[in-house]
Amino acid sequence: MKHLAIVPGDGIGKEVIDVGMDVLDAVCEISSFDYDGELFDIGSERYLRSGELLTEEDISDLRKKDAIYFGAIGDPRVKPGILEQGILLKMRAVFDQYINLRPVTSWFPLVPLKREVPFDIHFLRENTEDFYMGAGGTFSGAKKEAFVKVQREMYGLEMELKTDSSNGDDFAFEIGLLSRKGVSRFADYAFNYAKARGDNKITLVDKANVCTHIYGMQRAIFEEKSKEYGIKLEYMFVDAMAMAMIVRPETFGTVAVPNLFGDILTDLGAQLQGGLGMGASGNINPKGVSMFEPIHGSAPDIAGQKKANPIAAILAAQLLLENQGYPEEGMMLRRSVRYCLDNGLTTPDLGGKLTTEEVGKAVCKYILEQKK
Ligand code: NAD
Ligand code: IPM
Ligand code: MN
């Protein structure tokens, strides 16, 4: 019996997790997988009511679970960053879920490219460092000298730092930080992942031609690991990678990407799979509590309209099942998605006419029929 924490969150997060749970229930009926789900009231409603984001009590309760199944957070009534940092990013940090696995797989006929080419890219996004550490601030006046000095050393000239204190602080900055230990464990995970998948190379995405300090260090560490594991290493700058994903997605297998670029490239990846309603992810701590979620947000523009595509949440449940040792059961979900696509049983974003719940019912029916 697996003990799952269910955190539907906000907006369509609630709608798609409802379906995801029905689907997990259907899997329980026809397989040896069994779970109990405890519902957690974490999200904007509670925040607006009580000011609470992710509390100590939440954390200690979540820590007792085998895994977390998460919907989405985000609410137009709340200033950007509060819920995202206070709940989702804090969750990833507290549970040290340092890998964000985001598969990008072709689902014909949804591939929006000129060439209908099959691809199966597995993005491993580093999930705890880079520009996501909240390390930054604002300042005025004297402190600017420190920045001027760094630039002088870099370019041999003083670039003007524009000053205008009439309206608050002059400057704002955000630091991207990588640690040797953080990059090393990320690289170890990536090389082991590639090996398990039978990939003979890893693609490391960065911007080492501009952010030379952080991504220079990252390259050096990956290079060492590449020799250690006997798996080739290929570099791609993130701008070129965005283009290559459109032009030749079939040439990538295991892709390692730092946090911020990984966020951006995997929304592009979702669109290659048919849209944000198709992209699933697992926030993984190999030795701790992992969390599975669709990559999309709370979609305030369609929330409450029964239009949300639940497939991303269903595929996130597949990742959860695989992670918990039930790969066969996971494959049932994948086959059920294939069945929906083949029979036009989809929400409007994929051209269908069904509601979120109706897609869920179709998936459950398909799964239960496999009992016979
Ligand atoms: P979003 O992913 O919520 O929506 C982007 C667009 O894609 C919208 O037009 C939406 O209608 C559509 N879309 C998303 N999921 C869909 C689905 N399942 N079916 C059909 N259409 C779907 O991104 P956003 O609008 O930039 O952000 C809204 C809020 O969500 C913000 O507060 C943001 O911070 C938050 N957010 C949360 C997460 C998360 O919890 N993991 C992820 C991304 C964004
Ligand atoms: C995602 C989201 C989050 C991220 C936000 C909501 C903090 O966009 O899961 O992709 O940037 O990681
Ligand atoms: Mn994102």
GROMACS .gro file of C-alpha atoms and ligand atoms in nm:
model
  429
    1MET     CA    1   0.000   0.000   0.000
    2LYS     CA    2   0.149   0.332  -0.106
    3HIS     CA    3   0.076   0.644   0.095
    4LEU     CA    4   0.032   0.941  -0.135
    5ALA     CA    5  -0.007   1.308  -0.056
    6ILE     CA    6  -0.255   1.471  -0.291
    7VAL     CA    7  -0.200   1.845  -0.340
    8PRO     CA    8  -0.444   1.970  -0.606
    9GLY     CA    9  -0.356   2.340  -0.551
   10ASP     CA   10  -0.526   2.607  -0.760
   11GLY     CA   11  -0.732   2.658  -1.075
   12ILE     CA   12  -0.718   2.367  -1.318
   13GLY     CA   13  -0.477   2.192  -1.080
   14LYS     CA   14  -0.783   2.075  -0.887
   15GLU     CA   15  -0.969   1.970  -1.202
   16VAL     CA   16  -0.691   1.758  -1.347
   17ILE     CA   17  -0.589   1.597  -1.016
   18ASP     CA   18  -0.950   1.487  -0.964
   19VAL     CA   19  -0.922   1.296  -1.290
   20GLY     CA   20  -0.574   1.169  -1.206
   21MET     CA   21  -0.705   1.016  -0.883
   22ASP     CA   22  -0.996   0.845  -1.062
   23VAL     CA   23  -0.745   0.698  -1.303
   24LEU     CA   24  -0.521   0.576  -1.020
   25ASP     CA   25  -0.830   0.421  -0.860
   26ALA     CA   26  -0.903   0.237  -1.186
   27VAL     CA   27  -0.545   0.109  -1.193
   28CYS     CA   28  -0.590  -0.020  -0.836
   29GLU     CA   29  -0.894  -0.220  -0.945
   30ILE     CA   30  -0.711  -0.417  -1.206
   31SER     CA   31  -0.359  -0.450  -1.067
   32SER     CA   32  -0.158  -0.511  -0.752
   33PHE     CA   33  -0.104  -0.138  -0.709
   34ASP     CA   34  -0.288   0.006  -0.411
   35TYR     CA   35  -0.273   0.346  -0.241
   36ASP     CA   36  -0.432   0.572   0.010
   37GLY     CA   37  -0.438   0.941  -0.069
   38GLU     CA   38  -0.441   1.217   0.190
   39LEU     CA   39  -0.568   1.546   0.057
   40PHE     CA   40  -0.368   1.859   0.150
   41ASP     CA   41  -0.528   2.204   0.144
   42ILE     CA   42  -0.224   2.395   0.019
   43GLY     CA   43  -0.264   2.681  -0.228
   44SER     CA   44  -0.404   3.025  -0.287
   45GLU     CA   45  -0.738   2.979  -0.108
   46ARG     CA   46  -0.572   2.888   0.218
   47TYR     CA   47  -0.313   3.162   0.169
   48LEU     CA   48  -0.581   3.426   0.116
   49ARG     CA   49  -0.770   3.295   0.418
   50SER     CA   50  -0.484   3.251   0.664
   51GLY     CA   51  -0.160   3.380   0.511
   52GLU     CA   52  -0.014   3.027   0.521
   53LEU     CA   53   0.196   2.896   0.233
   54LEU     CA   54   0.384   2.573   0.306
   55THR     CA   55   0.385   2.530   0.684
   56GLU     CA   56   0.612   2.327   0.910
   57GLU     CA   57   0.317   2.101   0.980
   58ASP     CA   58   0.258   2.047   0.607
   59ILE     CA   59   0.624   1.959   0.564
   60SER     CA   60   0.631   1.708   0.846
   61ASP     CA   61   0.308   1.545   0.723
   62LEU     CA   62   0.432   1.533   0.362
   63ARG     CA   63   0.761   1.382   0.474
   64LYS     CA   64   0.578   1.069   0.593
   65LYS     CA   65   0.444   0.995   0.246
   66ASP     CA   66   0.583   0.774  -0.029
   67ALA     CA   67   0.523   1.040  -0.294
   68ILE     CA   68   0.335   1.363  -0.364
   69TYR     CA   69   0.087   1.408  -0.649
   70PHE     CA   70   0.066   1.780  -0.720
   71GLY     CA   71  -0.168   1.984  -0.945
   72ALA     CA   72  -0.061   2.346  -0.990
   73ILE     CA   73  -0.047   2.670  -0.796
   74GLY     CA   74  -0.097   3.029  -0.908
   75ASP     CA   75  -0.372   3.283  -0.865
   76PRO     CA   76  -0.420   3.623  -1.028
   77ARG     CA   77  -0.527   3.766  -0.691
   78VAL     CA   78  -0.181   3.698  -0.548
   79LYS     CA   79   0.136   3.887  -0.648
   80PRO     CA   80   0.359   3.675  -0.878
   81GLY     CA   81   0.623   3.482  -0.686
   82ILE     CA   82   0.448   3.447  -0.352
   83LEU     CA   83   0.275   3.115  -0.415
   84GLU     CA   84   0.538   2.995  -0.661
   85GLN     CA   85   0.831   3.051  -0.423
   86GLY     CA   86   0.640   2.994  -0.100
   87ILE     CA   87   0.485   2.663  -0.205
   88LEU     CA   88   0.619   2.495  -0.519
   89LEU     CA   89   0.983   2.602  -0.512
   90LYS     CA   90   0.995   2.558  -0.138
   91MET     CA   91   0.859   2.205  -0.177
   92ARG     CA   92   1.130   2.119  -0.432
   93ALA     CA   93   1.393   2.270  -0.202
   94VAL     CA   94   1.273   2.124   0.129
   95PHE     CA   95   1.254   1.773  -0.012
   96ASP     CA   96   1.574   1.829  -0.210
   97GLN     CA   97   1.408   1.707  -0.531
   98TYR     CA   98   1.714   1.790  -0.734
   99ILE     CA   99   1.608   1.629  -1.061
  100ASN     CA  100   1.311   1.744  -1.263
  101LEU     CA  101   1.239   1.472  -1.518
  102ARG     CA  102   1.036   1.601  -1.815
  103PRO     CA  103   0.989   1.356  -2.103
  104VAL     CA  104   0.914   1.502  -2.445
  105THR     CA  105   0.772   1.229  -2.665
  106SER     CA  106   0.604   1.247  -3.004
  107TRP     CA  107   0.231   1.171  -2.992
  108PHE     CA  108   0.114   1.147  -3.350
  109PRO     CA  109  -0.074   1.322  -3.500
  110LEU     CA  110  -0.005   1.601  -3.251
  111VAL     CA  111   0.350   1.677  -3.368
  112PRO     CA  112   0.327   2.036  -3.499
  113LEU     CA  113   0.634   2.010  -3.720
  114LYS     CA  114   0.672   2.000  -4.095
  115ARG     CA  115   0.828   1.655  -4.062
  116GLU     CA  116   0.627   1.394  -3.875
  117VAL     CA  117   0.931   1.254  -3.706
  118PRO     CA  118   0.929   1.031  -3.394
  119PHE     CA  119   1.126   1.158  -3.094
  120ASP     CA  120   1.168   1.071  -2.729
  121ILE     CA  121   1.373   1.331  -2.544
  122HIS     CA  122   1.417   1.296  -2.171
  123PHE     CA  123   1.494   1.633  -2.018
  124LEU     CA  124   1.664   1.620  -1.682
  125ARG     CA  125   1.632   1.970  -1.542
  126GLU     CA  126   1.845   2.054  -1.238
  127ASN     CA  127   1.582   2.157  -0.989
  128THR     CA  128   1.743   2.333  -0.693
  129GLU     CA  129   2.013   2.578  -0.809
  130ASP     CA  130   2.093   2.824  -1.092
  131PHE     CA  131   1.871   3.132  -1.098
  132TYR     CA  132   1.608   2.968  -0.877
  133MET     CA  133   1.771   3.023  -0.540
  134GLY     CA  134   1.601   3.352  -0.463
  135ALA     CA  135   1.946   3.505  -0.413
  136GLY     CA  136   1.917   3.864  -0.516
  137GLY     CA  137   1.817   4.204  -0.399
  138THR     CA  138   1.791   4.571  -0.477
  139PHE     CA  139   2.032   4.850  -0.389
  140SER     CA  140   2.133   5.207  -0.459
  141GLY     CA  141   2.436   5.426  -0.452
  142ALA     CA  142   2.769   5.320  -0.311
  143LYS     CA  143   2.730   4.946  -0.357
  144LYS     CA  144   2.732   4.994  -0.730
  145GLU     CA  145   3.109   5.026  -0.716
  146ALA     CA  146   3.136   4.650  -0.660
  147PHE     CA  147   2.953   4.583  -0.986
  148VAL     CA  148   3.153   4.842  -1.177
  149LYS     CA  149   3.472   4.673  -1.058
  150VAL     CA  150   3.361   4.329  -1.175
  151GLN     CA  151   3.272   4.466  -1.517
  152ARG     CA  152   3.598   4.652  -1.549
  153GLU     CA  153   3.784   4.328  -1.488
  154MET     CA  154   3.566   4.148  -1.739
  155TYR     CA  155   3.555   4.385  -2.035
  156GLY     CA  156   3.840   4.629  -1.960
  157LEU     CA  157   3.600   4.919  -1.964
  158GLU     CA  158   3.349   5.077  -1.737
  159MET     CA  159   2.997   5.042  -1.862
  160GLU     CA  160   2.762   5.301  -1.736
  161LEU     CA  161   2.543   5.184  -1.449
  162LYS     CA  162   2.240   5.402  -1.487
  163THR     CA  163   2.142   5.586  -1.170
  164ASP     CA  164   1.806   5.737  -1.090
  165SER     CA  165   1.708   5.721  -0.726
  166SER     CA  166   1.395   5.928  -0.766
  167ASN     CA  167   1.174   5.621  -0.749
  168GLY     CA  168   1.319   5.367  -0.503
  169ASP     CA  169   1.634   5.160  -0.543
  170ASP     CA  170   1.849   5.204  -0.853
  171PHE     CA  171   1.943   4.843  -0.913
  172ALA     CA  172   1.803   4.494  -0.886
  173PHE     CA  173   2.001   4.174  -0.928
  174GLU     CA  174   1.944   3.800  -0.922
  175ILE     CA  175   2.228   3.558  -0.877
  176GLY     CA  176   2.261   3.227  -1.058
  177LEU     CA  177   2.450   2.993  -0.833
  178LEU     CA  178   2.583   2.643  -0.900
  179SER     CA  179   2.769   2.433  -0.645
  180ARG     CA  180   3.029   2.168  -0.725
  181LYS     CA  181   2.830   1.920  -0.518
  182GLY     CA  182   2.501   2.015  -0.683
  183VAL     CA  183   2.641   1.980  -1.034
  184SER     CA  184   2.816   1.653  -0.949
  185ARG     CA  185   2.507   1.479  -0.821
  186PHE     CA  186   2.310   1.613  -1.117
  187ALA     CA  187   2.573   1.478  -1.357
  188ASP     CA  188   2.581   1.139  -1.180
  189TYR     CA  189   2.205   1.111  -1.207
  190ALA     CA  190   2.212   1.213  -1.575
  191PHE     CA  191   2.485   0.968  -1.675
  192ASN     CA  192   2.320   0.683  -1.487
  193TYR     CA  193   1.990   0.773  -1.649
  194ALA     CA  194   2.144   0.775  -1.997
  195LYS     CA  195   2.307   0.439  -1.928
  196ALA     CA  196   1.977   0.286  -1.813
  197ARG     CA  197   1.807   0.417  -2.125
  198GLY     CA  198   2.084   0.286  -2.348
  199ASP     CA  199   2.178   0.634  -2.477
  200ASN     CA  200   2.537   0.664  -2.592
  201LYS     CA  201   2.551   1.041  -2.536
  202ILE     CA  202   2.422   1.315  -2.309
  203THR     CA  203   2.342   1.661  -2.436
  204LEU     CA  204   2.431   1.935  -2.187
  205VAL     CA  205   2.247   2.261  -2.254
  206ASP     CA  206   2.390   2.589  -2.126
  207LYS     CA  207   2.498   2.940  -2.216
  208ALA     CA  208   2.866   2.891  -2.140
  209ASN     CA  209   2.955   3.157  -2.397
  210VAL     CA  210   2.801   3.429  -2.176
  211CYS     CA  211   2.752   3.296  -1.824
  212THR     CA  212   3.108   3.166  -1.827
  213HIS     CA  213   3.148   3.122  -1.453
  214ILE     CA  214   2.859   2.897  -1.363
  215TYR     CA  215   2.830   2.704  -1.688
  216GLY     CA  216   3.208   2.681  -1.728
  217MET     CA  217   3.223   2.494  -1.399
  218GLN     CA  218   2.928   2.279  -1.501
  219ARG     CA  219   3.102   2.180  -1.826
  220ALA     CA  220   3.423   2.085  -1.644
  221ILE     CA  221   3.234   1.856  -1.406
  222PHE     CA  222   3.026   1.693  -1.681
  223GLU     CA  223   3.343   1.640  -1.883
  224GLU     CA  224   3.503   1.446  -1.596
  225LYS     CA  225   3.189   1.238  -1.544
  226SER     CA  226   3.165   1.168  -1.916
  227LYS     CA  227   3.506   0.998  -1.901
  228GLU     CA  228   3.418   0.818  -1.581
  229TYR     CA  229   3.094   0.673  -1.725
  230GLY     CA  230   3.225   0.618  -2.077
  231ILE     CA  231   2.928   0.806  -2.227
  232LYS     CA  232   2.979   1.085  -2.479
  233LEU     CA  233   2.901   1.445  -2.393
  234GLU     CA  234   2.761   1.693  -2.644
  235TYR     CA  235   2.721   2.065  -2.572
  236MET     CA  236   2.437   2.283  -2.697
  237PHE     CA  237   2.387   2.653  -2.628
  238VAL     CA  238   2.031   2.710  -2.516
  239ASP     CA  239   1.940   2.939  -2.806
  240ALA     CA  240   2.058   2.683  -3.060
  241MET     CA  241   1.885   2.409  -2.861
  242ALA     CA  242   1.550   2.587  -2.891
  243MET     CA  243   1.593   2.583  -3.266
  244ALA     CA  244   1.725   2.227  -3.283
  245MET     CA  245   1.423   2.098  -3.091
  246ILE     CA  246   1.209   2.216  -3.382
  247VAL     CA  247   1.442   2.115  -3.664
  248ARG     CA  248   1.581   1.780  -3.541
  249PRO     CA  249   1.419   1.666  -3.216
  250GLU     CA  250   1.488   1.302  -3.303
  251THR     CA  251   1.862   1.354  -3.252
  252PHE     CA  252   1.830   1.402  -2.873
  253GLY     CA  253   1.794   1.143  -2.598
  254THR     CA  254   1.899   1.230  -2.245
  255VAL     CA  255   1.931   1.608  -2.213
  256ALA     CA  256   2.073   1.773  -1.900
  257VAL     CA  257   1.972   2.134  -1.856
  258PRO     CA  258   2.011   2.393  -1.579
  259ASN     CA  259   1.705   2.510  -1.394
  260LEU     CA  260   1.592   2.827  -1.573
  261PHE     CA  261   1.664   2.713  -1.929
  262GLY     CA  262   1.499   2.381  -1.842
  263ASP     CA  263   1.181   2.560  -1.744
  264ILE     CA  264   1.167   2.737  -2.078
  265LEU     CA  265   1.271   2.452  -2.307
  266THR     CA  266   1.020   2.212  -2.156
  267ASP     CA  267   0.725   2.439  -2.231
  268LEU     CA  268   0.850   2.428  -2.589
  269GLY     CA  269   0.879   2.052  -2.543
  270ALA     CA  270   0.519   2.037  -2.422
  271GLN     CA  271   0.406   2.212  -2.740
  272LEU     CA  272   0.596   1.956  -2.948
  273GLN     CA  273   0.377   1.696  -2.776
  274GLY     CA  274   0.055   1.877  -2.856
  275GLY     CA  275   0.045   2.150  -2.592
  276LEU     CA  276   0.087   2.227  -2.225
  277GLY     CA  277  -0.190   1.982  -2.148
  278MET     CA  278   0.047   1.698  -2.249
  279GLY     CA  279   0.364   1.773  -2.052
  280ALA     CA  280   0.433   1.573  -1.735
  281SER     CA  281   0.710   1.597  -1.481
  282GLY     CA  282   0.863   1.430  -1.179
  283ASN     CA  283   1.053   1.626  -0.913
  284ILE     CA  284   1.282   1.352  -0.794
  285ASN     CA  285   1.489   1.296  -0.485
  286PRO     CA  286   1.626   0.946  -0.543
  287LYS     CA  287   1.645   0.886  -0.168
  288GLY     CA  288   1.355   1.095  -0.043
  289VAL     CA  289   1.001   1.208  -0.116
  290SER     CA  290   0.945   1.282  -0.484
  291MET     CA  291   0.664   1.489  -0.633
  292PHE     CA  292   0.482   1.436  -0.962
  293GLU     CA  293   0.294   1.710  -1.145
  294PRO     CA  294   0.188   1.834  -1.486
  295ILE     CA  295   0.429   2.105  -1.606
  296HIS     CA  296   0.149   2.349  -1.675
  297GLY     CA  297   0.019   2.602  -1.425
  298SER     CA  298  -0.322   2.685  -1.281
  299ALA     CA  299  -0.441   2.830  -1.617
  300PRO     CA  300  -0.672   3.100  -1.475
  301ASP     CA  301  -0.795   3.173  -1.830
  302ILE     CA  302  -0.975   2.836  -1.852
  303ALA     CA  303  -1.023   2.739  -1.488
  304GLY     CA  304  -1.378   2.635  -1.401
  305GLN     CA  305  -1.474   2.583  -1.765
  306LYS     CA  306  -1.423   2.204  -1.773
  307LYS     CA  307  -1.180   2.250  -2.062
  308ALA     CA  308  -0.852   2.156  -1.898
  309ASN     CA  309  -0.673   1.866  -2.064
  310PRO     CA  310  -0.608   1.608  -1.791
  311ILE     CA  311  -0.353   1.408  -1.991
  312ALA     CA  312  -0.048   1.589  -1.846
  313ALA     CA  313  -0.171   1.497  -1.498
  314ILE     CA  314  -0.236   1.138  -1.610
  315LEU     CA  315   0.114   1.112  -1.755
  316ALA     CA  316   0.249   1.258  -1.429
  317ALA     CA  317   0.069   0.971  -1.253
  318GLN     CA  318   0.250   0.736  -1.490
  319LEU     CA  319   0.584   0.881  -1.379
  320LEU     CA  320   0.472   0.838  -1.019
  321LEU     CA  321   0.382   0.472  -1.075
  322GLU     CA  322   0.716   0.405  -1.247
  323ASN     CA  323   0.903   0.577  -0.964
  324GLN     CA  324   0.718   0.371  -0.705
  325GLY     CA  325   0.804   0.043  -0.877
  326TYR     CA  326   0.494  -0.008  -1.093
  327PRO     CA  327   0.617   0.041  -1.451
  328GLU     CA  328   0.359  -0.200  -1.601
  329GLU     CA  329   0.075  -0.011  -1.439
  330GLY     CA  330   0.235   0.311  -1.564
  331MET     CA  331   0.226   0.175  -1.918
  332MET     CA  332  -0.149   0.121  -1.883
  333LEU     CA  333  -0.188   0.496  -1.844
  334ARG     CA  334   0.026   0.558  -2.146
  335ARG     CA  335  -0.180   0.317  -2.353
  336SER     CA  336  -0.497   0.484  -2.232
  337VAL     CA  337  -0.368   0.818  -2.359
  338ARG     CA  338  -0.292   0.659  -2.695
  339TYR     CA  339  -0.644   0.518  -2.701
  340CYS     CA  340  -0.795   0.865  -2.634
  341LEU     CA  341  -0.591   1.026  -2.908
  342ASP     CA  342  -0.677   0.753  -3.157
  343ASN     CA  343  -1.049   0.789  -3.088
  344GLY     CA  344  -1.074   1.168  -3.071
  345LEU     CA  345  -1.161   1.149  -2.702
  346THR     CA  346  -0.994   1.479  -2.614
  347THR     CA  347  -1.049   1.828  -2.475
  348PRO     CA  348  -1.073   2.132  -2.708
  349ASP     CA  349  -0.700   2.214  -2.690
  350LEU     CA  350  -0.641   1.892  -2.888
  351GLY     CA  351  -0.936   1.952  -3.117
  352GLY     CA  352  -1.187   1.738  -2.928
  353LYS     CA  353  -1.521   1.816  -2.770
  354LEU     CA  354  -1.495   1.636  -2.436
  355THR     CA  355  -1.475   1.791  -2.091
  356THR     CA  356  -1.192   1.721  -1.848
  357GLU     CA  357  -1.411   1.475  -1.661
  358GLU     CA  358  -1.528   1.299  -1.978
  359VAL     CA  359  -1.171   1.236  -2.088
  360GLY     CA  360  -1.109   1.094  -1.739
  361LYS     CA  361  -1.412   0.864  -1.770
  362ALA     CA  362  -1.294   0.740  -2.110
  363VAL     CA  363  -0.950   0.665  -1.971
  364CYS     CA  364  -1.093   0.478  -1.670
  365LYS     CA  365  -1.328   0.277  -1.888
  366TYR     CA  366  -1.041   0.178  -2.115
  367ILE     CA  367  -0.826   0.075  -1.818
  368LEU     CA  368  -1.103  -0.129  -1.655
  369GLU     CA  369  -1.172  -0.311  -1.982
  370GLN     CA  370  -0.820  -0.452  -1.966
  371LYS     CA  371  -0.928  -0.657  -1.668
  372LYS     CA  372  -1.103  -0.906  -1.893
  373NAD     P1  373  -0.027   2.801  -1.757
  373NAD     O1  374   0.051   2.677  -1.780
  373NAD     O2  375  -0.117   2.799  -1.640
  373NAD     O3  376  -0.112   2.835  -1.888
  373NAD     C1  377  -0.055   2.874  -2.012
  373NAD     C2  378  -0.157   2.853  -2.125
  373NAD     O4  379  -0.172   2.714  -2.152
  373NAD     C3  380  -0.294   2.906  -2.092
  373NAD     O5  381  -0.353   2.962  -2.206
  373NAD     C4  382  -0.371   2.782  -2.048
  373NAD     O6  383  -0.510   2.789  -2.069
  373NAD     C5  384  -0.307   2.673  -2.133
  373NAD     N1  385  -0.306   2.545  -2.061
  373NAD     C6  386  -0.227   2.511  -1.956
  373NAD     N2  387  -0.257   2.389  -1.912
  373NAD     C7  388  -0.355   2.343  -1.990
  373NAD     C8  389  -0.430   2.223  -1.991
  373NAD     N3  390  -0.407   2.122  -1.903
  373NAD     N4  391  -0.529   2.210  -2.083
  373NAD     C9  392  -0.553   2.306  -2.171
  373NAD     N5  393  -0.485   2.424  -2.174
  373NAD    C10  394  -0.389   2.442  -2.084
  373NAD     O7  395   0.080   2.919  -1.744
  373NAD     P2  396   0.059   3.073  -1.704
  373NAD     O8  397  -0.070   3.122  -1.757
  373NAD     O9  398   0.183   3.138  -1.744
  373NAD    O10  399   0.052   3.073  -1.545
  373NAD    C11  400  -0.067   3.074  -1.468
  373NAD    C12  401  -0.029   3.059  -1.321
  373NAD    O11  402   0.024   2.929  -1.297
  373NAD    C13  403   0.078   3.155  -1.275
  373NAD    O12  404   0.047   3.195  -1.145
  373NAD    C14  405   0.206   3.073  -1.276
  373NAD    O13  406   0.303   3.119  -1.186
  373NAD    C15  407   0.151   2.939  -1.235
  373NAD     N6  408   0.231   2.824  -1.277
  373NAD    C16  409   0.235   2.720  -1.189
  373NAD    C17  410   0.299   2.603  -1.226
  373NAD    C18  411   0.301   2.490  -1.131
  373NAD    O14  412   0.231   2.491  -1.032
  373NAD     N7  413   0.379   2.387  -1.155
  373NAD    C19  414   0.357   2.591  -1.353
  373NAD    C20  415   0.348   2.700  -1.442
  373NAD    C21  416   0.284   2.815  -1.403
  374IPM     C1  417   0.721   2.486  -1.375
  374IPM     C2  418   0.679   2.625  -1.333
  374IPM     C3  419   0.756   2.670  -1.211
  374IPM     C4  420   0.903   2.675  -1.249
  374IPM     C5  421   0.709   2.805  -1.154
  374IPM     C6  422   0.561   2.808  -1.129
  374IPM     C7  423   0.784   2.839  -1.028
  374IPM     O1  424   0.690   2.714  -1.438
  374IPM     O2  425   0.708   2.392  -1.294
  374IPM     O3  426   0.765   2.470  -1.489
  374IPM     O4  427   0.952   2.779  -1.297
  374IPM     O5  428   0.970   2.577  -1.229
  375MN      MN  429   0.739   2.622  -1.629
   0.00000   0.00000   0.00000
